Coordinates of C-alpha atoms in Angstrom, one line a residue:
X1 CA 112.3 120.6 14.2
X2 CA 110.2 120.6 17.4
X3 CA 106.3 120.0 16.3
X4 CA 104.1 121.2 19.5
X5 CA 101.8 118.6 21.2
X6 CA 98.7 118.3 19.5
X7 CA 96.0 118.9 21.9
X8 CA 97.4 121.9 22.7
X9 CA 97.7 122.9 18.6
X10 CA 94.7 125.5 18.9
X11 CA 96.1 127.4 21.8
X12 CA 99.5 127.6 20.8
X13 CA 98.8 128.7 17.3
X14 CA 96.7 131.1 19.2
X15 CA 99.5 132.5 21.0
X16 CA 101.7 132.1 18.1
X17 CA 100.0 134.7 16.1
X18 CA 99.9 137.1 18.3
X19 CA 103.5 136.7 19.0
X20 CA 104.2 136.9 15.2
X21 CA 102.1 140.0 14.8
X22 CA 103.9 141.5 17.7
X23 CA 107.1 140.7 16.9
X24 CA 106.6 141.9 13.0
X25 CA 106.2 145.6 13.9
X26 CA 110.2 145.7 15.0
X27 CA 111.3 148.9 13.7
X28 CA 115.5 148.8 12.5
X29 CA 115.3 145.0 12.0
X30 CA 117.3 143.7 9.2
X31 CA 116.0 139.9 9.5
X32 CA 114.8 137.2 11.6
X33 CA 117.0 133.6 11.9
X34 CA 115.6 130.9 13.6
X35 CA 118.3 128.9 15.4
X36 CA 118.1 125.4 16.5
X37 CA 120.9 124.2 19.3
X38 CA 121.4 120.7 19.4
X39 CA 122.2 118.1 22.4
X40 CA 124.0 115.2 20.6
X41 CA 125.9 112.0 21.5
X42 CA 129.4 112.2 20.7
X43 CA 129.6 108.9 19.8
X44 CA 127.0 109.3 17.2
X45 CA 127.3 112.9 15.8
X46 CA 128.9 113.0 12.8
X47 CA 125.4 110.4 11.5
X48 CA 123.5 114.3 12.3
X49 CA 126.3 115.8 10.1
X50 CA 125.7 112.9 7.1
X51 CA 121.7 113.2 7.2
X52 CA 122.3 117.6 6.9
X53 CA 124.4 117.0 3.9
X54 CA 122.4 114.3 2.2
X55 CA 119.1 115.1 2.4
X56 CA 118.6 118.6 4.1
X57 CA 121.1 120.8 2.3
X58 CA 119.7 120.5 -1.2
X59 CA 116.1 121.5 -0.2
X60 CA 117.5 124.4 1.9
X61 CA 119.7 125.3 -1.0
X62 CA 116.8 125.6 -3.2
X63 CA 114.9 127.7 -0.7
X64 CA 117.5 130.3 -0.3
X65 CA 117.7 130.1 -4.6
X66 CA 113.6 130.2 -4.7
X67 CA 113.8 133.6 -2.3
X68 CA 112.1 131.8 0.5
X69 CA 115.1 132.2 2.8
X70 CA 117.6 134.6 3.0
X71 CA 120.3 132.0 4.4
X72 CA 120.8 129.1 6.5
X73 CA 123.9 127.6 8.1
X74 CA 125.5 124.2 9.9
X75 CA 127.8 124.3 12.7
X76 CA 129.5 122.1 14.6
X77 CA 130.6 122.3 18.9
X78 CA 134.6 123.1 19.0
X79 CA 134.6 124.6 22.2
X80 CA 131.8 125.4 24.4
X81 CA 129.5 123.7 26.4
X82 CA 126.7 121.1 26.0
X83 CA 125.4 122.2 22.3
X84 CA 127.1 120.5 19.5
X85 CA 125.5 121.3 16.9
X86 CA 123.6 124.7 15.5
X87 CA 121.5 124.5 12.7
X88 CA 119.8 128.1 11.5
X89 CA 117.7 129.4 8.4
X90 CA 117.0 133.4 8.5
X91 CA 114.0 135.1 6.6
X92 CA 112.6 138.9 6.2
X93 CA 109.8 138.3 8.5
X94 CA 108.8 136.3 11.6
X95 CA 106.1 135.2 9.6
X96 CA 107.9 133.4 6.8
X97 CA 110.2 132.2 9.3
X98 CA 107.4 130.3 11.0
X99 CA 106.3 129.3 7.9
X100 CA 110.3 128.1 6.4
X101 CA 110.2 126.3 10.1
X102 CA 106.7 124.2 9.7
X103 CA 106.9 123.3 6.0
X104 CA 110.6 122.8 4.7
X105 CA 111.4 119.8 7.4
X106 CA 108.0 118.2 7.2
X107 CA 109.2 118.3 3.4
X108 CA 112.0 116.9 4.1
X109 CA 111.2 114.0 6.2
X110 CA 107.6 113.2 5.3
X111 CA 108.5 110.8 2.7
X112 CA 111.9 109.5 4.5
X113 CA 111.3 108.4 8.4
X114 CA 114.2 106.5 8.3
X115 CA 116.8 109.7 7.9
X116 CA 114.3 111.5 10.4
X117 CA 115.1 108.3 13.4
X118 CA 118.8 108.8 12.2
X119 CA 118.6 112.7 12.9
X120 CA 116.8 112.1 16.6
X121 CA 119.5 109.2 17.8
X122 CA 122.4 111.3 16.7
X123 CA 120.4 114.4 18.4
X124 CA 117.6 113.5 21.0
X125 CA 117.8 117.3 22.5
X126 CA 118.0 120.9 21.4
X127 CA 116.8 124.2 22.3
X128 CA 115.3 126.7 19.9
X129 CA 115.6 130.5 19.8
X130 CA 114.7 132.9 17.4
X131 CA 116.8 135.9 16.9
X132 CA 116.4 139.2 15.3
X133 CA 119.1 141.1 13.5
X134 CA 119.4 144.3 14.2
X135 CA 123.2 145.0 13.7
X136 CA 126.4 143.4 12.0
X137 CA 128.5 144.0 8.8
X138 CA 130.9 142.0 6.5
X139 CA 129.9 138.7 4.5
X140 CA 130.8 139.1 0.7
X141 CA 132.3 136.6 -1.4
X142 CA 134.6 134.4 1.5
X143 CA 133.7 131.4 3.1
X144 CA 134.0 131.6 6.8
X145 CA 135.5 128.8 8.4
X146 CA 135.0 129.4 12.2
X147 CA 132.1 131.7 13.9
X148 CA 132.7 132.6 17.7
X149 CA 129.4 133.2 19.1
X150 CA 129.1 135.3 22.2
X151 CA 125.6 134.3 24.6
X152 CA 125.1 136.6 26.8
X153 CA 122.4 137.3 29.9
X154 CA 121.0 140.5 30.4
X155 CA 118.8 142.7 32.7
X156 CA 115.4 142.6 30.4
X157 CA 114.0 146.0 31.5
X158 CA 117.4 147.5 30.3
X159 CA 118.8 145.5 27.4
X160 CA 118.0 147.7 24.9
X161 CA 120.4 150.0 25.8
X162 CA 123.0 147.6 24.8
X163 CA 122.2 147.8 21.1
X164 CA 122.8 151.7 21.3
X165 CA 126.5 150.6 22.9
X166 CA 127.0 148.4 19.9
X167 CA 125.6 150.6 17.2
X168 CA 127.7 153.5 18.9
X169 CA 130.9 151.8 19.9
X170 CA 131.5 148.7 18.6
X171 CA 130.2 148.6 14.7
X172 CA 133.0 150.9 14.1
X173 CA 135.1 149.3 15.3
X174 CA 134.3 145.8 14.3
X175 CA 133.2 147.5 10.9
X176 CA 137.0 148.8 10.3
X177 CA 138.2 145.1 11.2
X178 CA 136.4 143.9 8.5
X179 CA 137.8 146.7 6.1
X180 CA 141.2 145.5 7.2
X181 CA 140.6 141.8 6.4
X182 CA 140.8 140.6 10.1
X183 CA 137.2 139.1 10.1
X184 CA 134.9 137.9 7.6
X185 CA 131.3 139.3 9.5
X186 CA 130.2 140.0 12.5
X187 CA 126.5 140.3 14.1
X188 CA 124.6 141.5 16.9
X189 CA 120.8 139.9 17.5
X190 CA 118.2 140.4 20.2
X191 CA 116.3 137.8 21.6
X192 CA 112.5 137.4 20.2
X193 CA 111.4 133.8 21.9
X194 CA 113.4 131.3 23.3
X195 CA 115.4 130.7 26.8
X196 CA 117.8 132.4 29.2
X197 CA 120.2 134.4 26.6
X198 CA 118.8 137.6 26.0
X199 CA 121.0 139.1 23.2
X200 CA 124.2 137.0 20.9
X201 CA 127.4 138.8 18.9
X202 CA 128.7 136.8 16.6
X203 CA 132.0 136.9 15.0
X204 CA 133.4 135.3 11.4
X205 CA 136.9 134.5 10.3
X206 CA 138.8 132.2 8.1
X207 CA 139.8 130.1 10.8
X208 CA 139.8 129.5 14.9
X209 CA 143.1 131.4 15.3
X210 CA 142.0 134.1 12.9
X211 CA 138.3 135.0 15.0
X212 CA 139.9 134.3 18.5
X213 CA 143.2 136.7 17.9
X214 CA 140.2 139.3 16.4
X215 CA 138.2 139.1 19.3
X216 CA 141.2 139.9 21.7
X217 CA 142.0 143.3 19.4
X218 CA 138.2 143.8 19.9
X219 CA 138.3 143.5 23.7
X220 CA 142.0 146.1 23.4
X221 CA 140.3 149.0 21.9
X222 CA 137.0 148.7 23.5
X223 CA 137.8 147.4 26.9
X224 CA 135.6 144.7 26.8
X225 CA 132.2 143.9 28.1
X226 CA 132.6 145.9 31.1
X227 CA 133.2 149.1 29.2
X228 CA 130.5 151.6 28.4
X229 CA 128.0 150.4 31.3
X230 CA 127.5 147.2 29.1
X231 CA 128.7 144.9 31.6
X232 CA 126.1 146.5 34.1
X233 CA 123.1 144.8 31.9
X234 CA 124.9 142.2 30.1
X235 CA 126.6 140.9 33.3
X236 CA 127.1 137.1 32.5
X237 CA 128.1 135.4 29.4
X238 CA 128.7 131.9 27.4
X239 CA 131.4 131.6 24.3
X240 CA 130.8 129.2 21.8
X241 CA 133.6 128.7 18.9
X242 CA 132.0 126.8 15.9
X243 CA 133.1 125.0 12.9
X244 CA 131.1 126.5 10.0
X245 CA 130.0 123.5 7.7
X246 CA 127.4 125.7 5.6

């Protein structure tokens, strides 16, 4: 999705590999997703949504089936700021992440330019990030149909303690709510390259109404992001509520 400037290819792949190498040594990581945020014209969308379903969802389909990926997803802007779409694909390792990222579009659009011009006009922008998982629970056999996605800024040099809050406090917690039926999955991922947002919680219901009244009961009986000395190092935040096409 974003192919670097070629005359700087050496240096970056350079860089990349040590960044890969680093990065593969997390300990406690369940996976790696690589998540594309995308800048779109309204007016022009939905042709984005068209060229995912057509030509891009039965390659990815096949990749997740062929054990290259673990998963991928497609999400659409409900309420939030200036992304509108999120496309994502997850993998074991940062390495065959890179790898899922360089090879399955170029698969995709060598042979078809046309649907690649149609993908850039609906989409001109975007922002990448790659995430690692290193907490969550739920999934199974229902479809989610709405994922609230929690961005939030934190102070680097103490972040970390943050995932001890979660695993402590709020797994069990958000764990039980899935027992109970009243969301679908949740996750917590740290920040591995990408911009300002620093760690992301995610939540998964049936519906807007169902992840949005969840959330609230999750605020109630933890007292929220300023509880615990998270709000401390995760001071500022950004909610995004998505429609889950995939």
């Amino acid at each position: 999705m974003n192919p670097t400037i070629r005359i700087a290819a050496v240096l970056t792949g350079a860089l990349l590999f040590v960044a890969v190498t680093a990065l593969g040594q997390d300990d406690g990581v369940q996976g790696y997703t690589y998540s594309t945020y995308y800048v779109c014209d309204v007016a022009t969308q939905s042709d984005m949504d068209d060229v995912v379903e057509k030509f891009e969802k039965p390659v990815l389909d096949k990749a997740v089936e062929d054990g290259h990926m673990t998963g991928w997803g497609y999400f659409s802007h409900m309420t939030g700021g200036k992304w509108r779409r999120l496309q994502f694909h997850s993998a074991p390792t940062i390495a065959e992440l890179i790898h899922n990222q360089e090879t399955i579009f170029a698969e995709i659009y060598g042979d078809n330019p046309a649907g690649g011009q149609v993908r850039g006009n609906a989409c001109a922008g975007h922002d990448d990030y790659i995430w690692a998982q290193i907490n969550g629970g739920g999934g199974g056999e229902a479809t989610p149909g709405s994922s609230l996605s929690v961005y939030y800024e934190c102070d680097f040099m103490r972040e970390a303690e943050t995932d001890e809050i979660v695993s402590e406090t709020y797994a069990p917690v958000l764990n039980e709510m899935v027992e109970d039926g009243k969301l679908i999955g949740w996750g917590w991922l740290a920040h591995r390259v990408g911009g300002k947002y620093r760690r992301l919680q995610t939540f998964l219901g049936a519906s807007h109404a169902e992840v949005l009244a969840a959330r609230a009961e999750f605020i109630q009986m933890t007292g929220g992001p300023g509880a615990g000395g998270f709000g401390e190092i995760c001071g500022s935040h950004t909610d995004y509520l998505w429609t889950v096409h995939n």
